[in-house]
Short mmCIF file of C-alpha atoms in Angstrom, two decimals:
data_model
loop_
_atom_site.label_atom_id
_atom_site.label_comp_id
_atom_site.label_asym_id
_atom_site.label_seq_id
_atom_site.Cartn_x
_atom_site.Cartn_y
_atom_site.Cartn_z
CA MET A 1 31.14 26.14 7.01
CA SER A 2 29.19 23.56 5.07
CA ALA A 3 30.54 22.55 1.70
CA ASP A 4 27.08 23.22 0.26
CA ALA A 5 27.07 26.86 1.38
CA ASP A 6 28.50 29.76 -0.63
CA ALA A 7 31.07 32.31 0.57
CA SER A 8 28.39 34.37 2.33
CA GLY A 9 27.30 31.37 4.38
CA ARG A 10 23.94 31.07 2.65
CA PRO A 11 22.87 27.64 1.39
CA PRO A 12 22.72 27.20 -2.38
CA PRO A 13 19.32 27.68 -4.00
CA ALA A 14 17.15 24.60 -4.21
CA PRO A 15 17.05 22.95 -7.63
CA SER A 16 14.02 23.84 -9.72
CA LEU A 17 11.65 20.98 -10.48
CA ARG A 18 10.41 22.88 -13.52
CA ALA A 19 13.94 23.30 -14.90
CA ARG A 20 14.74 19.67 -14.16
CA LEU A 21 11.64 18.45 -15.98
CA THR A 22 12.45 20.72 -18.93
CA ARG A 23 16.00 19.37 -19.16
CA LEU A 24 14.83 15.77 -18.88
CA ILE A 25 12.17 16.22 -21.57
CA LEU A 26 14.60 17.95 -23.93
CA LEU A 27 17.21 15.28 -23.34
CA ALA A 28 14.58 12.64 -24.06
CA VAL A 29 13.60 14.44 -27.29
CA LEU A 30 17.23 14.75 -28.36
CA ALA A 31 17.87 11.11 -27.51
CA VAL A 32 14.88 10.08 -29.62
CA ALA A 33 16.15 12.32 -32.44
CA ALA A 34 19.62 10.74 -32.17
CA VAL A 35 18.14 7.24 -32.30
CA GLN A 36 16.03 8.33 -35.21
CA SER A 37 19.14 9.64 -37.01
CA VAL A 38 20.93 6.32 -36.45
CA ILE A 39 17.92 4.47 -37.82
CA VAL A 40 17.69 6.86 -40.78
CA TYR A 41 21.42 6.48 -41.43
CA ARG A 42 21.23 2.69 -41.40
CA THR A 43 18.11 2.70 -43.57
CA ALA A 44 19.63 5.20 -45.98
CA ARG A 45 22.84 3.18 -46.11
CA ALA A 46 20.93 0.02 -47.00
CA GLU A 47 18.80 1.82 -49.58
CA THR A 48 21.77 3.57 -51.19
CA GLU A 49 23.63 0.26 -51.35
CA ALA A 50 20.70 -1.31 -53.17
CA VAL A 51 20.19 1.67 -55.48
CA PHE A 52 23.86 2.03 -56.37
CA ASP A 53 24.30 -1.71 -56.88
CA ALA A 54 21.37 -1.71 -59.29
CA GLN A 55 22.77 1.32 -61.08
CA MET A 56 26.20 -0.29 -61.39
CA GLU A 57 24.57 -3.38 -62.84
CA ARG A 58 22.63 -1.32 -65.42
CA ILE A 59 25.75 0.57 -66.46
CA ALA A 60 27.65 -2.67 -66.97
CA LEU A 61 24.80 -4.18 -69.01
CA SER A 62 24.60 -1.06 -71.16
CA LEU A 63 28.24 -1.49 -72.11
CA THR A 64 27.88 -5.05 -73.42
CA GLY A 65 27.42 -6.01 -77.08
CA GLY A 66 30.33 -4.08 -78.52
CA ILE A 67 29.23 -0.61 -77.43
CA ALA A 68 32.51 0.38 -75.89
CA ALA A 69 32.70 3.11 -78.45
CA ALA A 70 29.63 4.68 -76.89
CA VAL A 71 31.47 4.97 -73.63
CA LEU A 72 34.20 6.88 -75.38
CA GLY A 73 31.61 9.36 -76.66
CA HIS A 74 28.69 10.86 -74.78
CA ASP A 75 26.54 7.96 -73.76
CA PRO A 76 23.98 9.11 -71.09
CA LEU A 77 24.77 6.18 -68.78
CA ALA A 78 28.47 6.98 -68.97
CA ASP A 79 27.76 10.61 -68.12
CA ASP A 80 25.66 9.41 -65.15
CA ALA A 81 28.46 7.10 -64.11
CA ARG A 82 30.93 9.99 -64.06
CA ALA A 83 28.47 12.13 -62.10
CA ARG A 84 28.05 9.38 -59.47
CA ASP A 85 31.83 8.87 -59.07
CA PHE A 86 31.65 5.48 -60.74
CA ILE A 87 34.83 4.03 -62.18
CA ILE A 88 34.46 2.08 -65.43
CA GLN A 89 37.15 -0.24 -66.81
CA ILE A 90 36.80 -2.50 -69.83
CA TRP A 91 39.29 -5.27 -70.44
CA ARG A 92 39.80 -7.23 -73.67
CA ALA A 93 39.78 -10.99 -73.65
CA ASP A 94 43.59 -11.02 -73.85
CA GLY A 95 43.81 -8.95 -70.60
CA SER A 96 44.68 -5.61 -72.21
CA MET A 97 42.68 -2.54 -71.20
CA LEU A 98 40.14 -1.23 -73.67
CA TYR A 99 38.80 1.68 -71.65
CA ARG A 100 39.26 3.35 -68.25
CA SER A 101 37.38 6.29 -66.77
CA PRO A 102 39.37 9.52 -67.00
CA SER A 103 41.12 10.70 -63.80
CA SER A 104 40.26 7.54 -61.92
CA ASP A 105 42.30 5.05 -59.96
CA LEU A 106 43.45 1.97 -61.80
CA LEU A 107 41.74 -1.11 -60.43
CA PRO A 108 43.22 -4.57 -60.91
CA PRO A 109 41.42 -6.97 -63.28
CA GLN A 110 38.53 -8.57 -61.37
CA ALA A 111 38.61 -12.34 -61.38
CA VAL A 112 35.40 -12.59 -59.36
CA LEU A 113 32.30 -11.88 -61.38
CA GLY A 114 29.33 -10.11 -59.84
CA PHE A 115 29.61 -7.89 -56.77
CA SER A 116 32.68 -7.88 -54.53
CA GLU A 117 34.79 -5.60 -52.34
CA LEU A 118 38.44 -4.62 -52.87
CA ARG A 119 41.02 -2.11 -51.75
CA ALA A 120 43.08 -0.15 -54.24
CA SER A 121 45.22 2.99 -53.95
CA GLY A 122 44.35 3.23 -50.23
CA ALA A 123 40.58 3.28 -50.82
CA HIS A 124 37.78 0.75 -50.40
CA TYR A 125 35.65 0.01 -53.46
CA ARG A 126 32.45 -1.78 -54.29
CA VAL A 127 32.95 -3.51 -57.67
CA TYR A 128 30.59 -5.16 -60.13
CA ALA A 129 32.22 -7.30 -62.89
CA LEU A 130 30.38 -8.58 -65.98
CA GLN A 131 31.98 -10.88 -68.59
CA THR A 132 30.96 -10.98 -72.26
CA PRO A 133 32.45 -13.08 -75.07
CA LEU A 134 34.76 -10.23 -76.06
CA GLN A 135 35.45 -8.28 -72.87
CA VAL A 136 35.16 -7.94 -69.10
CA ILE A 137 33.39 -4.84 -67.85
CA GLN A 138 34.13 -3.48 -64.36
CA VAL A 139 32.00 -0.79 -62.67
CA ALA A 140 33.26 0.37 -59.25
CA GLN A 141 32.42 3.02 -56.69
CA ALA A 142 34.24 4.13 -53.54
CA THR A 143 32.28 3.08 -50.44
CA ALA A 144 33.17 6.45 -48.83
CA SER A 145 30.82 8.12 -51.31
CA ARG A 146 27.99 5.85 -50.22
CA ARG A 147 28.61 6.53 -46.53
CA GLU A 148 28.73 10.27 -47.15
CA MET A 149 25.37 10.23 -48.88
CA ALA A 150 23.86 8.20 -46.00
CA ARG A 151 25.28 10.71 -43.48
CA GLN A 152 23.78 13.58 -45.39
CA LEU A 153 20.38 11.93 -45.31
CA ALA A 154 20.66 11.35 -41.55
CA TRP A 155 21.78 14.92 -40.95
CA ARG A 156 18.84 16.24 -42.92
CA ALA A 157 16.55 14.21 -40.67
CA MET A 158 18.25 15.56 -37.51
CA LEU A 159 18.58 19.18 -38.59
CA PRO A 160 14.88 20.20 -38.12
CA VAL A 161 14.93 18.87 -34.56
CA LEU A 162 18.08 20.85 -33.74
CA LEU A 163 16.70 24.01 -35.32
CA LEU A 164 13.43 23.66 -33.42
CA ALA A 165 15.12 22.83 -30.09
CA PRO A 166 14.98 26.45 -28.72
CA ALA A 167 11.32 26.77 -29.64
CA LEU A 168 10.66 23.33 -28.22
CA MET A 169 12.39 24.32 -24.97
CA LEU A 170 10.15 27.39 -24.62
CA ILE A 171 7.03 25.33 -25.34
CA VAL A 172 8.03 22.64 -22.83
CA TRP A 173 8.85 25.31 -20.22
CA TRP A 174 5.42 26.90 -20.70
CA VAL A 175 3.57 23.57 -20.65
CA ILE A 176 5.33 22.45 -17.45
CA GLY A 177 4.56 25.81 -15.86
CA ARG A 178 0.89 25.35 -16.68
CA ALA A 179 0.96 21.78 -15.39
CA MET A 180 2.59 22.86 -12.11
CA ALA A 181 0.18 25.72 -11.48
CA PRO A 182 -1.74 23.66 -8.85
CA VAL A 183 1.54 23.15 -6.93
CA GLU A 184 2.11 26.90 -6.92
CA ARG A 185 -1.48 27.44 -5.81
CA VAL A 186 -1.04 25.09 -2.85
CA ARG A 187 2.25 26.81 -1.98
CA GLN A 188 0.58 30.22 -1.95
CA GLN A 189 -2.24 28.92 0.22
CA VAL A 190 0.27 27.66 2.78
CA ALA A 191 2.49 30.76 2.57
CA GLN A 192 -0.42 33.17 3.13
CA ARG A 193 -1.58 31.48 6.33
CA ARG A 194 -1.18 33.04 9.73
CA PRO A 195 0.75 31.05 12.36
CA GLY A 196 -2.38 29.93 14.19
CA ASP A 197 -4.36 28.94 11.09
CA LEU A 198 -4.56 25.13 11.07
CA SER A 199 -7.61 24.82 8.80
CA LEU A 200 -7.50 22.13 6.13
CA LEU A 201 -6.22 22.86 2.63
CA PRO A 202 -8.85 22.68 -0.14
CA ALA A 203 -8.29 19.62 -2.32
CA ALA A 204 -10.97 20.34 -4.92
CA GLY A 205 -9.67 20.74 -8.46
CA LEU A 206 -6.20 19.38 -7.71
CA PRO A 207 -4.71 16.72 -10.00
CA ALA A 208 -4.61 13.13 -8.79
CA GLU A 209 -0.84 13.33 -8.24
CA LEU A 210 -1.21 16.18 -5.73
CA GLN A 211 -4.24 14.93 -3.84
CA PRO A 212 -2.31 12.32 -1.73
CA LEU A 213 0.18 15.02 -0.70
CA VAL A 214 -2.58 17.47 0.25
CA ALA A 215 -4.44 14.66 2.04
CA GLU A 216 -1.33 13.89 4.13
CA MET A 217 -0.84 17.60 4.86
CA ASN A 218 -4.48 17.86 5.93
CA GLY A 219 -3.99 14.81 8.14
CA LEU A 220 -1.00 16.50 9.74
CA LEU A 221 -2.96 19.73 10.21
CA ALA A 222 -5.81 17.77 11.79
CA ARG A 223 -3.39 16.08 14.20
CA LEU A 224 -1.79 19.43 15.02
CA THR A 225 -5.22 20.91 15.63
CA ALA A 226 -6.12 18.07 17.96
CA ALA A 227 -2.79 18.34 19.77
CA TRP A 228 -3.12 22.13 20.06
CA THR A 229 -6.66 21.85 21.37
CA ALA A 230 -5.67 19.16 23.87
CA SER A 231 -2.69 21.27 24.97
CA GLN A 232 -4.94 24.31 25.49
CA HIS A 233 -7.44 22.27 27.46
CA PHE A 234 -4.71 20.61 29.46
CA THR A 235 -3.10 23.95 30.32
CA ALA A 236 -6.43 25.42 31.37
CA ASP A 237 -7.37 22.35 33.40
CA ALA A 238 -3.93 22.15 35.03
CA ALA A 239 -4.02 25.83 35.98
CA HIS A 240 -7.49 25.37 37.45
CA GLU A 241 -6.50 22.26 39.42
CA LEU A 242 -3.26 23.77 40.75
CA ARG A 243 -5.01 26.90 41.98
CA SER A 244 -6.77 25.15 44.86
CA PRO A 245 -3.75 23.21 46.24
CA LEU A 246 -1.58 26.33 46.07
CA ALA A 247 -4.24 28.38 47.82
CA ALA A 248 -4.57 25.66 50.47
CA LEU A 249 -0.78 25.66 51.00
CA ARG A 250 -0.84 29.43 51.47
CA LEU A 251 -3.57 29.15 54.08
CA GLN A 252 -1.71 26.36 55.89
CA VAL A 253 1.47 28.45 55.98
CA GLN A 254 -0.49 31.37 57.42
CA SER A 255 -2.07 29.01 59.97
CA LEU A 256 1.41 27.80 60.95
CA GLN A 257 2.55 31.38 61.40
CA ARG A 258 -0.42 32.18 63.68
CA ALA A 259 -0.11 28.99 65.78
CA PRO A 260 -0.13 30.09 69.48
CA ASP A 261 1.71 27.12 70.94
CA ALA A 262 3.76 24.02 70.09
CA PRO A 263 0.83 21.55 69.70
CA ALA A 264 -0.91 23.95 67.32
CA ARG A 265 2.31 24.42 65.33
CA GLN A 266 2.77 20.65 65.12
CA LEU A 267 -0.78 20.17 63.82
CA ALA A 268 -0.34 22.99 61.29
CA THR A 269 2.97 21.52 60.19
CA GLN A 270 1.37 18.10 59.61
CA ARG A 271 -1.40 19.68 57.58
CA LEU A 272 1.15 21.65 55.56
CA LEU A 273 3.18 18.51 54.82
CA ALA A 274 0.02 16.66 53.76
CA GLY A 275 -0.86 19.55 51.46
CA ILE A 276 2.64 19.53 49.96
CA ASP A 277 2.32 15.77 49.38
CA ARG A 278 -1.01 16.25 47.61
CA ALA A 279 0.38 19.05 45.44
CA THR A 280 3.47 16.99 44.63
CA ARG A 281 1.35 14.01 43.63
CA LEU A 282 -0.87 16.22 41.48
CA ILE A 283 2.16 17.71 39.67
CA GLU A 284 3.64 14.25 39.11
CA GLN A 285 0.36 13.03 37.62
CA LEU A 286 0.15 16.10 35.41
CA LEU A 287 3.65 15.45 34.10
CA VAL A 288 2.85 11.79 33.42
CA LEU A 289 -0.37 12.71 31.61
CA ALA A 290 1.42 15.38 29.57
CA ARG A 291 4.05 12.85 28.50
CA LEU A 292 1.41 10.30 27.52
CA GLU A 293 -0.58 12.83 25.51
CA ARG A 294 2.56 14.04 23.77
CA ASP A 295 3.56 10.45 23.00
CA ASP A 296 7.00 11.25 21.59
CA ALA A 297 8.35 8.97 18.86
CA GLY A 298 9.76 5.89 20.49
CA ALA A 299 8.39 6.79 23.95
CA LEU A 300 6.21 3.69 23.96
CA ALA A 301 8.29 1.30 21.89
CA PRO A 302 6.80 -2.13 22.74
CA THR A 303 8.77 -4.98 24.28
CA GLY A 304 7.78 -8.34 25.75
CA LEU A 305 6.61 -7.92 29.38
CA ASN A 306 5.51 -10.42 32.02
CA LEU A 307 2.41 -8.73 33.44
CA ALA A 308 2.33 -10.90 36.59
CA ARG A 309 5.92 -9.94 37.46
CA LEU A 310 5.15 -6.24 36.95
CA ALA A 311 2.04 -6.53 39.13
CA ARG A 312 4.01 -8.22 41.94
CA ALA A 313 6.61 -5.42 41.86
CA ALA A 314 3.88 -2.75 41.99
CA ILE A 315 2.18 -4.47 44.94
CA GLU A 316 5.47 -4.56 46.87
CA GLU A 317 6.01 -0.87 46.14
CA GLN A 318 2.52 0.13 47.32
CA GLN A 319 2.41 -2.20 50.33
CA PRO A 320 3.80 0.34 52.86
CA GLN A 321 1.14 2.90 51.88
CA ALA A 322 -1.59 0.28 52.17
CA GLN A 323 -0.39 -0.85 55.61
CA ALA A 324 -0.16 2.73 56.82
CA SER A 325 -3.81 3.21 55.78
CA GLY A 326 -4.93 -0.05 57.35
CA ILE A 327 -5.68 -1.64 53.97
CA GLU A 328 -5.05 -5.30 53.18
CA LEU A 329 -3.37 -5.40 49.75
CA MET A 330 -3.78 -8.88 48.27
CA ALA A 331 -2.18 -10.48 45.19
CA ALA A 332 -4.01 -13.11 43.14
CA LEU A 333 -1.02 -13.99 40.98
CA PRO A 334 0.52 -17.26 39.76
CA ALA A 335 3.36 -18.36 42.01
CA ASP A 336 5.84 -18.95 39.20
CA THR A 337 4.85 -16.05 36.83
CA PRO A 338 4.31 -18.31 33.78
CA ASP A 339 5.41 -17.15 30.36
CA ASP A 340 1.87 -17.23 28.96
CA LEU A 341 1.10 -14.01 30.91
CA HIS A 342 3.32 -11.97 28.61
CA ILE A 343 2.05 -8.82 26.88
CA SER A 344 3.64 -6.37 24.43
CA GLY A 345 4.18 -3.00 26.04
CA HIS A 346 6.44 -0.43 27.67
CA ALA A 347 7.71 -1.30 31.15
CA ASP A 348 7.72 2.25 32.57
CA ALA A 349 4.23 3.02 31.28
CA MET A 350 2.85 -0.24 32.67
CA ALA A 351 4.47 0.51 36.05
CA ILE A 352 2.69 3.88 36.07
CA LEU A 353 -0.61 2.18 35.16
CA LEU A 354 -0.32 -0.38 37.98
CA ARG A 355 0.80 2.23 40.51
CA ASN A 356 -2.18 4.48 39.72
CA LEU A 357 -4.67 1.60 39.85
CA ILE A 358 -3.42 0.34 43.22
CA ASP A 359 -3.05 3.87 44.64
CA ASN A 360 -6.63 4.77 43.62
CA ALA A 361 -7.95 1.53 45.11
CA VAL A 362 -6.09 2.06 48.41
CA ARG A 363 -7.31 5.67 48.67
CA ALA A 364 -10.89 4.66 47.88
CA SER A 365 -11.01 1.90 50.52
CA PRO A 366 -11.84 2.68 54.16
CA ALA A 367 -9.60 1.65 57.04
CA GLY A 368 -9.75 -2.11 57.40
CA GLY A 369 -10.71 -2.50 53.74
CA ARG A 370 -9.19 -4.75 51.12
CA VAL A 371 -7.64 -4.34 47.66
CA ARG A 372 -6.92 -7.26 45.34
CA VAL A 373 -4.78 -7.38 42.18
CA ARG A 374 -5.37 -10.29 39.83
CA VAL A 375 -3.52 -11.33 36.64
CA GLU A 376 -4.66 -14.33 34.62
CA ARG A 377 -5.15 -15.70 31.13
CA ALA A 378 -8.77 -15.70 29.93
CA THR A 379 -10.29 -19.15 30.42
CA ASP A 380 -13.29 -18.77 28.11
CA HIS A 381 -11.17 -18.76 24.96
CA GLY A 382 -10.77 -21.90 22.83
CA ASP A 383 -7.07 -21.41 22.07
CA ARG A 384 -5.27 -20.56 25.33
CA ALA A 385 -2.16 -19.41 23.49
CA ARG A 386 -4.25 -16.74 21.72
CA ALA A 387 -6.42 -15.87 24.73
CA PRO A 388 -6.13 -12.30 26.10
CA VAL A 389 -4.41 -11.53 29.41
CA TRP A 390 -6.60 -10.00 32.13
CA LEU A 391 -5.54 -7.50 34.78
CA GLN A 392 -8.11 -6.73 37.51
CA VAL A 393 -7.79 -4.34 40.44
CA GLU A 394 -10.75 -4.32 42.85
CA ASP A 395 -11.35 -2.59 46.16
CA SER A 396 -13.86 -2.46 49.00
CA GLY A 397 -14.61 1.24 48.66
CA PRO A 398 -17.93 2.87 47.73
CA GLY A 399 -17.49 2.15 44.03
CA ILE A 400 -18.60 4.35 41.12
CA PRO A 401 -22.23 4.61 39.93
CA PRO A 402 -22.76 3.14 36.44
CA GLU A 403 -23.78 6.51 34.98
CA GLU A 404 -20.41 8.03 35.97
CA ARG A 405 -18.07 5.21 34.94
CA GLN A 406 -17.37 6.73 31.54
CA ARG A 407 -16.95 10.24 32.93
CA VAL A 408 -14.30 9.23 35.47
CA LEU A 409 -11.96 8.38 32.57
CA ASP A 410 -11.84 12.09 31.67
CA ARG A 411 -9.14 14.32 33.10
CA PHE A 412 -9.86 16.02 36.44
CA TYR A 413 -13.30 14.46 36.84
CA ARG A 414 -14.08 13.10 40.30
CA ALA A 415 -17.14 11.02 40.97
CA ARG A 416 -19.70 12.42 43.38
CA GLY A 417 -19.01 11.34 46.94
CA ALA A 418 -15.50 10.12 46.11
CA PRO A 419 -13.38 9.89 49.30
CA GLY A 420 -9.98 11.40 49.81
CA HIS A 421 -8.34 14.35 48.08
CA GLY A 422 -7.77 12.94 44.61
CA SER A 423 -7.17 15.07 41.53
CA GLY A 424 -9.27 13.09 39.07
CA LEU A 425 -6.22 12.13 37.01
CA GLY A 426 -5.51 8.55 38.09
CA LEU A 427 -8.04 6.77 35.88
CA ALA A 428 -7.37 9.23 33.03
CA ILE A 429 -3.72 8.18 33.10
CA VAL A 430 -4.72 4.50 33.21
CA HIS A 431 -7.05 5.01 30.25
CA ALA A 432 -4.35 6.77 28.18
CA ILE A 433 -1.78 4.01 28.82
CA ALA A 434 -4.34 1.27 28.11
CA GLN A 435 -5.22 2.87 24.75
CA ARG A 436 -1.56 2.98 23.73
CA HIS A 437 -1.21 -0.71 24.58
CA GLY A 438 -4.32 -1.75 22.66
CA ALA A 439 -6.00 -2.87 25.90
CA ARG A 440 -9.74 -2.70 26.55
CA LEU A 441 -10.70 -0.99 29.83
CA SER A 442 -14.01 -1.49 31.63
CA LEU A 443 -15.35 -0.62 35.08
CA ASP A 444 -17.87 -2.60 37.11
CA THR A 445 -18.63 -3.64 40.70
CA SER A 446 -16.50 -6.21 42.49
CA PRO A 447 -18.75 -9.17 43.35
CA GLU A 448 -16.57 -10.12 46.34
CA LEU A 449 -15.22 -6.85 47.76
CA GLY A 450 -18.21 -4.69 46.83
CA GLY A 451 -16.25 -1.71 45.56
CA LEU A 452 -14.95 -0.71 42.12
CA ARG A 453 -13.36 -3.31 39.86
CA VAL A 454 -11.14 -2.10 37.00
CA ASN A 455 -10.77 -4.67 34.19
CA LEU A 456 -8.02 -4.45 31.57
CA GLU A 457 -7.92 -6.93 28.69
CA PHE A 458 -4.53 -7.02 26.91
CA PRO A 459 -4.16 -8.68 23.51
CA PRO A 460 -1.90 -11.75 23.41
CA VAL A 461 1.67 -11.41 22.16
#
């Protein structure tokens, strides 16, 4: 069992984008609040340092000029000093103590005048010392008191954010829900569709962030529609084309059964074998065309191919058929298959293309006719290295009228008056392979042999 599945074997629920966005936004808000608290704390610490230093300085100045007696009474500044946890010590000129704040730690006499820091009785103090002709006045405050006040100010700044966090979470949850309503609308549109409904999703009114996704989904639906339509047409066409060969095979079997003597049985057997060969060839072409139209990922991964070498191999393969039909199969190929006749393509697909071209040409030519296969680099291009590579297959058959040359590239279409028992798939297969190789295909009349000439122009590597 997968580690991601629970005890019942079901996969865990998918994480919610809405919940994730809510958490991220709240974390961002809390992080901003924390940074704000740090800033407030540092600002408050600096301000309290300045305020308390100024207050310590005023208290010390108020105690100059022989007013130590006021400190012993109820001087307002002394009362304020006690309220603010200030420690006041007054020393005579001879070093004896004149006054010390009640219930306070005893600080050592301060030799440094002005502001300074010292530790006494395990605590850290900020001290201000002022010297007069008769006495030295010390005003001190524990730095812990200053830090505590700064922390209180920072906490007061953070507290409203913490108190409002639940309400903020609900508001963010609602806002994200409203913002993601178009996503839910698209989901419902897809969920409510029937299996055969491949119509495009409406993109009107969707936010800009969703439109690329819907556009890609519509592109996929369009491709699925095209593939489904082509599959339906292919199935219908294949069923129609297979009906006649199968019916012919049935008749030939019945003819073989009714043959009265050995010569008749031999003739019926030959006709039956020829019919089986035609049906086999038709099925093979249907399978090739189905594979090309499906075009699985990686089925036509391009590699460097020497077109002249492929053409020579195809001619050798088709030579027995041509000789049996009394056809002269000629090769107009370079003797050493130069490297500049390379193309980018798939070897198996190109072998199928060449085999269909030569097979069609041999079948179209009468006994004693000729078929020629030519591979060359275009000579009318300024830069030979960037010139296209030409493949030409021409025959001495009846050719194809100009008005039908585009139609014969469609599946199962046979030109009027075409010889033989073809299925109308050969040139359709050639056209499909040429398109996948970026080659341009054209049909015209062979100026030398008089029949059809098929021209394929492959881009240079």
